[in-house]
Coordinates of C-alpha atoms in Angstrom, one line a residue:
X1 CA 17.7 127.5 89.1
X2 CA 14.5 128.5 87.7
X3 CA 15.7 129.3 84.4
X4 CA 16.3 125.5 84.1
X5 CA 12.4 125.2 84.0
X6 CA 12.3 127.4 80.7
X7 CA 11.8 124.3 78.4
X8 CA 8.5 124.3 79.7
X9 CA 7.5 127.5 77.5
X10 CA 7.2 129.5 74.1
X11 CA 7.2 129.8 70.5
X12 CA 8.9 133.1 69.1
X13 CA 10.3 132.8 65.7
X14 CA 11.2 136.4 64.3
X15 CA 12.7 137.4 67.5
X16 CA 16.1 139.1 66.6
X17 CA 16.4 142.1 64.6
X18 CA 12.7 142.6 63.3
X19 CA 10.8 145.4 64.4
X20 CA 7.2 145.2 65.5
X21 CA 4.3 145.1 63.1
X22 CA 2.5 148.5 62.6
X23 CA -0.2 148.6 65.2
X24 CA -2.7 150.9 66.9
X25 CA -1.6 153.0 70.0
X26 CA -5.0 153.1 71.3
X27 CA -7.3 150.1 72.2
X28 CA -10.7 150.6 72.6
X29 CA -12.4 148.1 75.2
X30 CA -16.1 147.7 75.5
X31 CA -17.5 146.5 79.0
X32 CA -21.3 145.4 78.4
X33 CA -23.8 145.5 81.2
X34 CA -23.1 141.5 81.5
X35 CA -19.6 142.6 82.6
X36 CA -17.7 141.0 79.6
X37 CA -15.2 142.7 77.8
X38 CA -14.3 143.2 74.0
X39 CA -11.5 144.9 72.2
X40 CA -11.5 146.9 69.1
X41 CA -14.9 145.8 67.7
X42 CA -16.6 147.6 65.1
X43 CA -19.7 148.0 67.1
X44 CA -20.6 148.1 70.7
X45 CA -23.8 147.9 72.8
X46 CA -25.5 150.9 73.3
X47 CA -25.6 151.0 77.1
X48 CA -21.9 149.7 77.7
X49 CA -18.8 151.3 79.2
X50 CA -15.9 152.3 76.8
X51 CA -12.2 152.5 78.0
X52 CA -9.6 154.0 75.9
X53 CA -6.2 152.0 76.8
X54 CA -3.0 153.7 75.8
X55 CA -0.3 151.5 74.6
X56 CA 3.0 153.3 75.5
X57 CA 5.2 151.0 74.1
X58 CA 3.4 151.0 70.7
X59 CA 3.5 154.7 70.9
X60 CA 7.3 155.3 71.6
X61 CA 8.0 152.5 68.8
X62 CA 5.8 154.4 66.2
X63 CA 6.9 157.9 66.9
X64 CA 10.5 156.8 66.8
X65 CA 9.9 155.1 63.3
X66 CA 8.1 158.4 62.4
X67 CA 10.9 160.6 63.4
X68 CA 9.0 162.5 65.8
X69 CA 11.3 163.7 68.8
X70 CA 14.8 163.3 69.4
X71 CA 16.2 159.9 68.0
X72 CA 16.1 157.0 70.7
X73 CA 18.8 154.5 71.3
X74 CA 18.4 151.7 68.6
X75 CA 19.1 148.9 70.9
X76 CA 16.5 150.2 73.5
X77 CA 13.7 150.3 71.0
X78 CA 14.8 146.9 69.3
X79 CA 14.6 145.3 72.8
X80 CA 11.3 147.0 73.6
X81 CA 9.9 145.4 70.5
X82 CA 11.1 142.1 71.5
X83 CA 9.6 142.2 74.9
X84 CA 6.4 143.6 73.7
X85 CA 6.1 140.8 71.2
X86 CA 7.0 138.0 74.0
X87 CA 3.9 139.2 76.0
X88 CA 1.7 138.6 73.1
X89 CA 3.3 135.1 72.8
X90 CA 3.1 133.7 76.2
X91 CA -0.6 132.4 75.6
X92 CA 0.7 130.7 72.5
X93 CA 3.5 129.2 74.0
X94 CA 1.4 127.7 77.1
X95 CA -1.0 126.2 74.6
X96 CA 1.9 125.0 72.4
X97 CA 3.4 123.1 75.6
X98 CA -0.1 121.9 76.7
X99 CA -0.8 120.3 73.4
X100 CA 2.7 118.7 73.2
X101 CA 2.3 117.3 76.7
X102 CA -1.3 115.9 75.9
X103 CA -0.2 114.1 72.7
X104 CA 2.7 112.7 74.3
X105 CA 0.4 111.4 77.1
X106 CA -1.7 109.5 74.3
X107 CA 0.9 107.2 73.8
X108 CA 1.3 108.1 69.7
X109 CA 3.9 106.2 68.1
X110 CA 5.4 109.2 66.9
X111 CA 4.8 111.1 70.2
X112 CA 8.2 111.2 71.8
X113 CA 10.1 112.7 68.8
X114 CA 7.3 115.3 68.3
X115 CA 7.3 116.1 71.9
X116 CA 11.1 116.6 72.1
X117 CA 10.9 118.7 68.9
X118 CA 8.4 121.1 70.0
X119 CA 9.4 121.5 73.6
X120 CA 13.0 122.2 72.2
X121 CA 12.0 124.7 70.0
X122 CA 9.9 126.4 72.7
X123 CA 12.6 126.3 74.9
X124 CA 15.0 127.8 72.6
X125 CA 12.7 130.8 71.7
X126 CA 12.2 131.5 75.3
X127 CA 15.8 131.4 76.2
X128 CA 16.8 133.5 73.4
X129 CA 14.6 136.3 75.1
X130 CA 16.1 136.0 78.4
X131 CA 19.9 135.4 76.9
X132 CA 18.9 138.8 75.0
X133 CA 18.3 140.9 78.4
X134 CA 19.4 139.4 81.6
X135 CA 17.3 142.1 83.7
X136 CA 14.0 140.2 82.4
X137 CA 15.8 136.9 83.5
X138 CA 16.4 138.4 87.0
X139 CA 12.6 139.5 87.3
X140 CA 11.8 135.9 86.2
X141 CA 13.7 134.4 88.9
X142 CA 12.4 137.0 91.6
X143 CA 8.6 135.9 90.9
X144 CA 7.0 134.5 93.8
X145 CA 5.2 131.6 92.8
X146 CA 7.9 129.0 91.5
X147 CA 5.2 126.7 90.3
X148 CA 3.7 129.4 87.8
X149 CA 6.1 129.1 85.0
X150 CA 3.8 131.5 82.8
X151 CA 2.9 134.0 85.5
X152 CA 6.4 134.5 86.0
X153 CA 7.2 135.0 82.2
X154 CA 4.5 137.2 81.7
X155 CA 5.4 139.1 85.0
X156 CA 9.1 139.4 83.9
X157 CA 8.2 140.6 80.4
X158 CA 5.8 143.5 81.6
X159 CA 8.1 144.6 84.4
X160 CA 11.1 145.0 82.1
X161 CA 8.6 146.9 79.6
X162 CA 7.8 149.4 82.1
X163 CA 11.6 149.9 83.1
X164 CA 12.2 150.7 79.4
X165 CA 9.1 152.8 78.9
X166 CA 10.3 155.0 81.7
X167 CA 13.7 155.0 80.8
X168 CA 12.8 156.3 77.2
X169 CA 10.1 158.7 78.5
X170 CA 12.2 160.5 81.0
X171 CA 15.1 160.7 78.8
X172 CA 14.2 164.1 77.2
X173 CA 13.4 162.8 73.6
X174 CA 9.7 163.8 74.1
X175 CA 9.8 167.1 76.2
X176 CA 8.1 168.8 73.2
X177 CA 5.5 166.2 72.5
X178 CA 1.9 166.5 73.7
X179 CA -0.8 164.1 73.2
X180 CA -4.6 164.9 73.3
X181 CA -7.2 162.0 73.3
X182 CA -10.9 162.5 73.4
X183 CA -14.3 161.4 72.3
X184 CA -17.5 162.3 71.0
X185 CA -21.0 160.9 70.4
X186 CA -22.2 161.2 67.0
X187 CA -26.2 161.4 67.0
X188 CA -27.7 162.5 63.7
X189 CA -23.9 163.2 62.7
X190 CA -23.8 165.9 65.4
X191 CA -21.1 165.6 67.8
X192 CA -21.3 166.1 71.6
X193 CA -18.4 165.5 73.6
X194 CA -17.7 162.6 76.0
X195 CA -16.1 162.7 79.4
X196 CA -12.9 160.4 79.7
X197 CA -11.5 160.3 83.3
X198 CA -7.9 161.7 83.3
X199 CA -8.3 163.0 79.9
X200 CA -10.5 165.9 79.8
X201 CA -12.6 168.3 82.0
X202 CA -15.9 167.6 79.9
X203 CA -19.0 167.4 81.8
X204 CA -20.9 164.3 82.2
X205 CA -23.8 164.2 79.9
X206 CA -27.5 163.4 81.2
X207 CA -28.2 160.0 82.4
X208 CA -30.1 158.0 79.5
X209 CA -30.5 154.2 79.5
X210 CA -31.8 152.6 76.5
X211 CA -34.2 150.1 77.8
X212 CA -34.0 146.4 77.1
X213 CA -37.1 144.9 78.4
X214 CA -39.9 147.5 77.5
X215 CA -42.8 146.0 76.0
X216 CA -44.8 149.1 75.6
X217 CA -44.6 151.5 72.6
X218 CA -42.9 154.7 72.6
X219 CA -44.5 158.1 72.4
X220 CA -43.5 158.3 68.6
X221 CA -44.4 154.4 68.0
X222 CA -47.9 155.2 69.3
X223 CA -48.2 158.2 67.0
X224 CA -46.9 156.1 64.2
X225 CA -49.7 153.5 65.1
X226 CA -52.5 156.0 65.1
X227 CA -51.3 157.4 61.9
X228 CA -51.5 153.8 60.3
X229 CA -54.9 153.2 61.8
X230 CA -56.1 156.6 60.1
X231 CA -54.5 155.6 56.8
X232 CA -56.0 152.0 56.7
X233 CA -59.5 153.2 57.8
X234 CA -59.5 156.2 55.3
X235 CA -57.9 154.3 52.5
X236 CA -60.4 153.0 49.8
X237 CA -57.8 150.2 49.0
X238 CA -58.7 147.8 52.1
X239 CA -58.8 145.2 50.0
X240 CA -55.8 145.0 47.6
X241 CA -53.6 142.3 45.9
X242 CA -50.0 142.6 46.1
X243 CA -49.4 144.4 42.9
X244 CA -52.0 147.0 43.9
X245 CA -50.1 147.5 47.3
X246 CA -46.5 148.1 45.3
X247 CA -48.1 150.6 43.0
X248 CA -50.5 152.1 45.3
X249 CA -50.1 153.8 48.8
X250 CA -46.7 152.5 49.4
X251 CA -45.2 154.3 46.4
X252 CA -47.4 157.4 46.8
X253 CA -46.3 157.8 50.5
X254 CA -42.5 157.2 49.8
X255 CA -42.3 159.6 46.7
X256 CA -44.2 162.2 48.8
X257 CA -41.5 162.2 51.6
X258 CA -38.7 162.0 49.2
X259 CA -39.9 165.3 47.4
X260 CA -40.0 166.9 50.9
X261 CA -36.5 165.7 51.8
X262 CA -35.4 167.2 48.4
X263 CA -36.9 170.4 49.3
X264 CA -35.4 170.6 52.8
X265 CA -32.3 168.6 53.3
X266 CA -30.7 169.0 49.8
X267 CA -31.3 172.6 49.6
X268 CA -29.7 173.2 53.2
X269 CA -26.7 171.7 51.7
X270 CA -26.7 173.5 48.5
X271 CA -27.1 176.8 50.4
X272 CA -24.5 176.3 52.8
X273 CA -22.2 175.3 49.7
X274 CA -23.2 178.5 47.8
X275 CA -22.4 180.6 51.0
X276 CA -19.1 179.1 51.6
X277 CA -18.2 179.8 47.8
X278 CA -18.9 183.4 48.2
X279 CA -16.3 183.8 50.7
X280 CA -13.8 181.4 49.3
X281 CA -10.4 182.4 47.8
X282 CA -8.7 179.0 47.5
X283 CA -9.0 178.2 43.8
X284 CA -8.7 174.5 44.4
X285 CA -11.4 174.0 47.0
X286 CA -13.7 176.4 44.9
X287 CA -13.4 174.2 41.9
X288 CA -14.1 170.9 44.3
X289 CA -17.2 172.6 45.8
X290 CA -18.5 173.7 42.3
X291 CA -18.3 170.3 41.2
X292 CA -20.0 168.8 44.2
X293 CA -22.8 171.3 43.8
X294 CA -23.3 170.4 40.1
X295 CA -23.4 166.6 41.0
X296 CA -26.0 167.5 43.7
X297 CA -28.3 169.2 41.0
X298 CA -27.8 166.1 38.8
X299 CA -28.9 164.0 41.6
X300 CA -31.7 166.2 42.4
X301 CA -33.1 166.2 38.8
X302 CA -32.6 162.4 38.8
X303 CA -34.5 161.9 41.9
X304 CA -37.5 164.1 40.6
X305 CA -37.6 162.3 37.5
X306 CA -38.0 159.0 39.4
X307 CA -40.5 160.4 41.6
X308 CA -42.6 161.6 38.7
X309 CA -42.5 158.1 37.1
X310 CA -43.6 156.3 40.1
X311 CA -46.3 158.7 41.2
X312 CA -47.7 158.1 37.8
X313 CA -48.3 154.4 38.6
X314 CA -52.2 154.1 39.6
X315 CA -54.7 151.3 39.2
X316 CA -55.4 152.0 35.6
X317 CA -51.7 151.5 34.5
X318 CA -50.6 148.3 33.1
X319 CA -48.5 146.7 35.6
X320 CA -46.6 143.6 35.9
X321 CA -44.7 142.7 39.2
X322 CA -41.5 141.4 37.4
X323 CA -41.3 144.5 35.2
X324 CA -41.7 146.7 38.2
X325 CA -39.2 145.1 40.2
X326 CA -36.6 145.0 37.2
X327 CA -37.1 149.0 36.7
X328 CA -36.9 149.6 40.6
X329 CA -33.6 147.4 40.5
X330 CA -32.3 149.5 37.4
X331 CA -33.1 152.9 39.0
X332 CA -31.5 151.9 42.3
X333 CA -28.2 151.0 40.4
X334 CA -28.1 154.5 38.6
X335 CA -29.1 156.5 41.7
X336 CA -26.4 154.4 43.6
X337 CA -23.8 155.3 41.0
X338 CA -24.5 159.2 41.1
X339 CA -24.2 159.1 44.8
X340 CA -20.9 157.2 44.6
X341 CA -19.9 160.1 42.4
X342 CA -21.0 162.5 44.9
X343 CA -18.9 160.5 47.6
X344 CA -15.7 161.1 45.4
X345 CA -16.2 164.7 45.2
X346 CA -16.9 165.4 48.8
X347 CA -13.7 163.2 49.6
X348 CA -11.7 165.6 47.1
X349 CA -12.9 168.6 49.1
X350 CA -11.7 166.8 52.2
X351 CA -8.3 165.8 50.6
X352 CA -7.8 169.2 49.6
X353 CA -8.7 171.2 53.0
X354 CA -5.3 170.4 54.9
X355 CA -3.6 172.7 52.7
X356 CA -6.0 175.7 53.0
X357 CA -6.1 178.3 55.8
X358 CA -7.5 177.7 59.2
X359 CA -10.7 179.9 58.2
X360 CA -11.2 177.8 55.1
X361 CA -11.0 174.7 57.1
X362 CA -13.5 175.8 59.4
X363 CA -15.9 176.9 56.8
X364 CA -15.5 173.5 54.8
X365 CA -15.6 171.3 57.7
X366 CA -19.0 172.8 58.6
X367 CA -20.0 172.1 55.1
X368 CA -18.9 168.5 54.9
X369 CA -20.6 168.0 58.4
X370 CA -23.6 169.2 56.7
X371 CA -23.1 166.8 53.7
X372 CA -22.4 163.8 55.9
X373 CA -25.9 164.3 57.6
X374 CA -28.1 165.9 54.8
X375 CA -26.8 164.2 51.8
X376 CA -26.1 160.7 53.4
X377 CA -29.8 161.0 54.8
X378 CA -31.0 161.5 51.3
X379 CA -29.2 158.5 50.1
X380 CA -30.1 156.4 52.9
X381 CA -33.6 157.4 52.2
X382 CA -33.6 156.2 48.6
X383 CA -31.9 152.9 49.8
X384 CA -31.3 152.0 53.3
X385 CA -27.5 152.6 54.0
X386 CA -26.6 148.9 54.6
X387 CA -27.5 148.3 50.8
X388 CA -26.3 151.5 49.4
X389 CA -23.1 152.0 51.3
X390 CA -23.0 155.7 50.7
X391 CA -23.5 156.8 54.1
X392 CA -21.1 154.3 55.8
X393 CA -18.3 156.0 53.9
X394 CA -19.6 159.8 54.2
X395 CA -20.0 159.7 57.8
X396 CA -16.3 159.8 58.1
X397 CA -16.4 163.5 56.8
X398 CA -18.2 164.3 59.8
X399 CA -15.1 163.4 61.9
X400 CA -13.3 166.1 60.0
X401 CA -15.1 168.9 61.9
X402 CA -14.2 167.0 65.3
X403 CA -11.7 169.5 66.9
X404 CA -10.4 169.2 70.4
X405 CA -11.9 172.0 72.7
X406 CA -9.8 173.5 75.5
X407 CA -11.4 171.1 78.1
X408 CA -9.4 168.4 76.6
X409 CA -5.7 168.0 78.3
X410 CA -2.8 168.3 76.3
X411 CA -0.5 165.7 78.1
X412 CA 3.0 165.0 78.0
X413 CA 3.9 161.3 77.4
X414 CA 4.7 160.5 81.2
X415 CA 1.3 162.0 82.3
X416 CA -1.0 160.0 79.9
X417 CA -3.1 157.7 82.1
X418 CA -2.7 153.8 80.7
X419 CA -6.6 153.8 80.9
X420 CA -9.7 156.2 80.8
X421 CA -13.3 155.3 80.9
X422 CA -16.5 156.8 79.9
X423 CA -20.1 155.3 80.7
X424 CA -22.4 155.5 77.9
X425 CA -25.3 155.8 80.2
X426 CA -24.1 159.4 81.1
X427 CA -23.7 160.3 77.3
X428 CA -27.3 161.7 77.0
X429 CA -30.0 160.4 74.5
X430 CA -28.9 157.9 71.9
X431 CA -30.3 155.8 69.2
X432 CA -29.1 152.5 67.4
X433 CA -26.9 153.6 64.6
X434 CA -25.2 156.3 66.6
X435 CA -21.4 156.3 66.7
X436 CA -18.8 157.1 69.3
X437 CA -15.6 158.5 67.6
X438 CA -12.3 158.7 69.5
X439 CA -9.5 160.5 68.5
X440 CA -5.7 161.1 69.4
X441 CA -3.6 163.8 68.0
X442 CA 0.0 164.1 68.8
X443 CA 1.4 167.8 68.5
X444 CA 4.7 169.7 68.7
X445 CA 4.5 171.8 72.1
X446 CA 6.2 174.8 70.9
X447 CA 4.9 175.0 67.2
X448 CA 1.7 173.4 67.5
X449 CA 2.2 171.4 64.5
X450 CA 0.1 168.2 64.1
X451 CA 2.5 165.4 64.3
X452 CA 0.4 162.2 64.0
X453 CA -3.4 161.3 64.6
X454 CA -5.2 158.2 65.1
X455 CA -9.0 157.7 64.8
X456 CA -11.2 154.9 66.0
X457 CA -15.2 154.8 65.3
X458 CA -17.6 152.3 66.9
X459 CA -21.3 151.9 65.9
X460 CA -23.8 151.6 68.8
X461 CA -26.7 149.1 68.4
X462 CA -28.5 147.2 70.7
X463 CA -26.7 144.0 70.9
X464 CA -27.5 142.3 74.3
X465 CA -30.7 140.4 74.5
X466 CA -33.6 142.8 74.5
X467 CA -37.3 143.0 73.5
X468 CA -38.2 145.6 70.7
X469 CA -41.6 146.6 69.8
X470 CA -42.3 147.7 66.0
X471 CA -45.4 148.9 64.3
X472 CA -46.6 149.0 60.7
X473 CA -49.0 147.3 58.1
X474 CA -50.0 143.7 57.3
X475 CA -51.7 142.0 54.7
X476 CA -53.7 139.3 56.0
X477 CA -55.0 136.3 54.3
X478 CA -57.7 134.6 56.0
X479 CA -57.6 130.6 56.1
X480 CA -61.3 130.5 55.6
X481 CA -64.1 132.3 53.8
X482 CA -64.9 135.8 55.3
X483 CA -66.7 138.8 53.8
X484 CA -63.5 140.3 52.4
X485 CA -63.5 139.9 48.7
X486 CA -60.0 139.7 47.7
X487 CA -57.0 137.9 48.6
X488 CA -55.6 140.3 51.1
X489 CA -56.8 142.8 53.8
X490 CA -54.7 145.6 55.2
X491 CA -54.5 145.9 59.1
X492 CA -52.2 147.6 61.6
X493 CA -50.0 145.6 63.5
X494 CA -47.9 145.7 66.7
X495 CA -45.1 143.2 67.2
X496 CA -42.9 142.5 70.1
X497 CA -39.6 141.0 69.0
X498 CA -37.1 139.0 71.1
X499 CA -33.7 140.1 69.7
X500 CA -30.1 139.0 70.4
X501 CA -30.8 136.1 72.3
X502 CA -28.2 133.9 70.8
X503 CA -24.4 134.5 71.9
X504 CA -23.4 133.7 68.4
X505 CA -25.9 136.6 67.3
X506 CA -24.4 139.2 69.6
X507 CA -20.7 137.9 68.4
X508 CA -21.5 138.6 64.8
X509 CA -23.3 141.9 65.6
X510 CA -20.2 143.3 67.2
X511 CA -18.0 142.5 64.1
X512 CA -20.5 143.4 61.5
X513 CA -23.3 146.3 60.6
X514 CA -25.3 143.7 58.7
X515 CA -26.9 141.5 61.4
X516 CA -27.8 144.8 63.0
X517 CA -29.4 146.6 60.1
X518 CA -30.2 144.1 57.2
X519 CA -29.6 140.2 57.6
X520 CA -31.2 140.2 61.1
X521 CA -33.8 137.1 61.8
X522 CA -36.1 137.7 64.9
X523 CA -39.1 136.0 66.2
X524 CA -41.9 137.3 68.7
X525 CA -45.3 137.8 69.3
X526 CA -47.9 139.3 66.9
X527 CA -51.0 141.7 67.7
X528 CA -53.1 143.2 64.9
X529 CA -56.7 144.4 64.1
X530 CA -58.4 143.1 60.7
X531 CA -61.9 143.5 59.9
X532 CA -63.0 140.3 58.4
X533 CA -66.7 140.9 58.6
X534 CA -66.3 144.6 57.5
X535 CA -68.6 146.1 59.9
X536 CA -65.8 149.0 60.4
X537 CA -65.1 147.8 63.9
X538 CA -61.4 146.4 64.4
X539 CA -61.1 142.9 65.5
X540 CA -58.2 141.6 67.6
X541 CA -55.7 138.9 66.0
X542 CA -53.1 137.2 68.0
X543 CA -50.1 135.1 66.6
X544 CA -46.4 134.7 66.0
X545 CA -44.3 136.5 63.6
X546 CA -40.6 136.1 62.0
X547 CA -39.0 139.5 60.8
X548 CA -35.9 140.2 58.7
X549 CA -34.5 143.2 56.7
X550 CA -34.3 145.4 59.8
X551 CA -37.8 144.4 60.6
X552 CA -39.3 145.9 57.1
X553 CA -40.2 142.4 56.3
X554 CA -42.4 140.1 58.5
X555 CA -44.3 136.7 58.0
X556 CA -46.4 134.8 60.4
X557 CA -49.5 133.2 61.6
X558 CA -52.4 134.8 63.7
X559 CA -55.9 134.0 65.1
X560 CA -58.8 136.2 64.8
X561 CA -60.4 136.0 68.1
X562 CA -63.6 137.8 67.5
X563 CA -64.2 136.3 64.0
X564 CA -62.8 132.7 64.8
X565 CA -60.5 132.5 61.5
X566 CA -56.9 131.6 61.3
X567 CA -54.8 133.8 58.9
X568 CA -51.2 134.1 57.5
X569 CA -49.9 137.5 56.9
X570 CA -46.9 139.5 55.5
X571 CA -46.1 142.7 57.3
X572 CA -44.2 145.6 56.2
X573 CA -42.7 149.0 58.0
X574 CA -44.3 151.4 55.3
X575 CA -42.7 154.6 55.2
X576 CA -45.5 156.8 56.0
X577 CA -44.7 160.2 56.9
X578 CA -44.0 159.7 60.7
X579 CA -42.1 156.5 60.2
X580 CA -38.3 156.1 59.7
X581 CA -36.9 155.2 56.3
X582 CA -33.7 153.4 56.2
X583 CA -30.8 153.8 58.7
X584 CA -31.2 157.6 59.5
X585 CA -33.9 158.9 57.1
X586 CA -36.7 159.3 59.2
X587 CA -38.0 161.7 61.6
X588 CA -36.2 161.7 65.0

């Protein structure tokens, strides 16, 4: 009898009486272009396929615990918990048995007692499952391949779970429960609906593949490079030391852009807030918005004050690098604190919205969506989002505005597909840092009352191995005497960086945003055009480069082919008007 083979199996300590640990109903699976799959990661490759996997067992157990629908038989739900946990333990059981056998074969002195103890424990655990539910044992006995113990156990558990799910689904407890599941691509915090087969009638987006092996510059980068070349050529500061760089063009260009964004993005947010205030009747939300606008004015005043200070730095000012960096760090800390306060005030608005009318909810959702774009972009510009951590929190506010359209199906529990897939290649234009938000909403069919929600968010990056071109400015130091008078000379650069080559790098990038945005380390080829003989004719330099901090900082070595001089360099992606600043602050 096959059940006599059960001692070859399992580890299941808290099997009886304990309910399953709270878990997600939806699993978001990424399948990348190498056909590898990843479940519930924080980040995904920008060209992958995404699959929503609906866990009917978890749904039944969670809604029963929440009191949604008619009460279910306690024994049935308890058994469902036991069987589901069993499916999660099969691999552990198999590995435990394999380890026990391997240790016994080695012939250790204590091997036999340990082997018997471990296998007995495993046998007891799986026997407990089968004694609890004879129907599960029957499925195990009926499995075709008698030599595949673990395959039989998995088959039996899954078949019995399917039986119970159908019994509970068809029992009438959820006749008035409806489920909607949908997803959106968030580009610049603006949502566009995605099509998931079986879940909606949304049309597919335009086909767009983010190129992985493109050496050439994009049109935007070509425009940036032209601006850099004009800037370097027209500047009187072609020969500068590091102190002059920090207090010169870099600061001036940055503060000029910051002023432009204060006039544009922040003003848009303020005007929308005042418009909402003029039509609201809800006193609590009025107070919330007034406080947020007042904090916004404080931030605006603070930023204008800092702009004036840094713009006042010129070649005649007394300047020390250590003092400059200390002042900069202090200013960053104070600005960070004010943006954190703004985050709290915006969150308060979000918290109070559910109690307001539908019209108020719509107005405030639009305001918060604007805040998540405009105010976050302003914070990102002052210090990149990865350092400030303001935008990471506030992007969640945009999710409040995500409402299902009539193209998203409202499904009974028995009609929900177990899987639904979308291909990001058919989601339209995308950039690194865009997000996919997936939401499930459970409602009462007759009252339309919201019973439960679950939301998942993935950030899209270029994670798989790829080539990325960057442009900016280097400060070259020749290793032999040239006609330049100071220690460095400005010159435009064009780098081709090789990214995501290492498997560990890809794994880290799926779990954390830091290696995608800040703590990356990349290597590549370097091209620049210094003018060591100062005849106003750019020369050609070729070399190698290492970059980090989202490619904002580069160091490397190159050789001037025309002048015959080696040189080392430090490069920066300077924030000149056509270039991006931080995560989302730049021109798109």
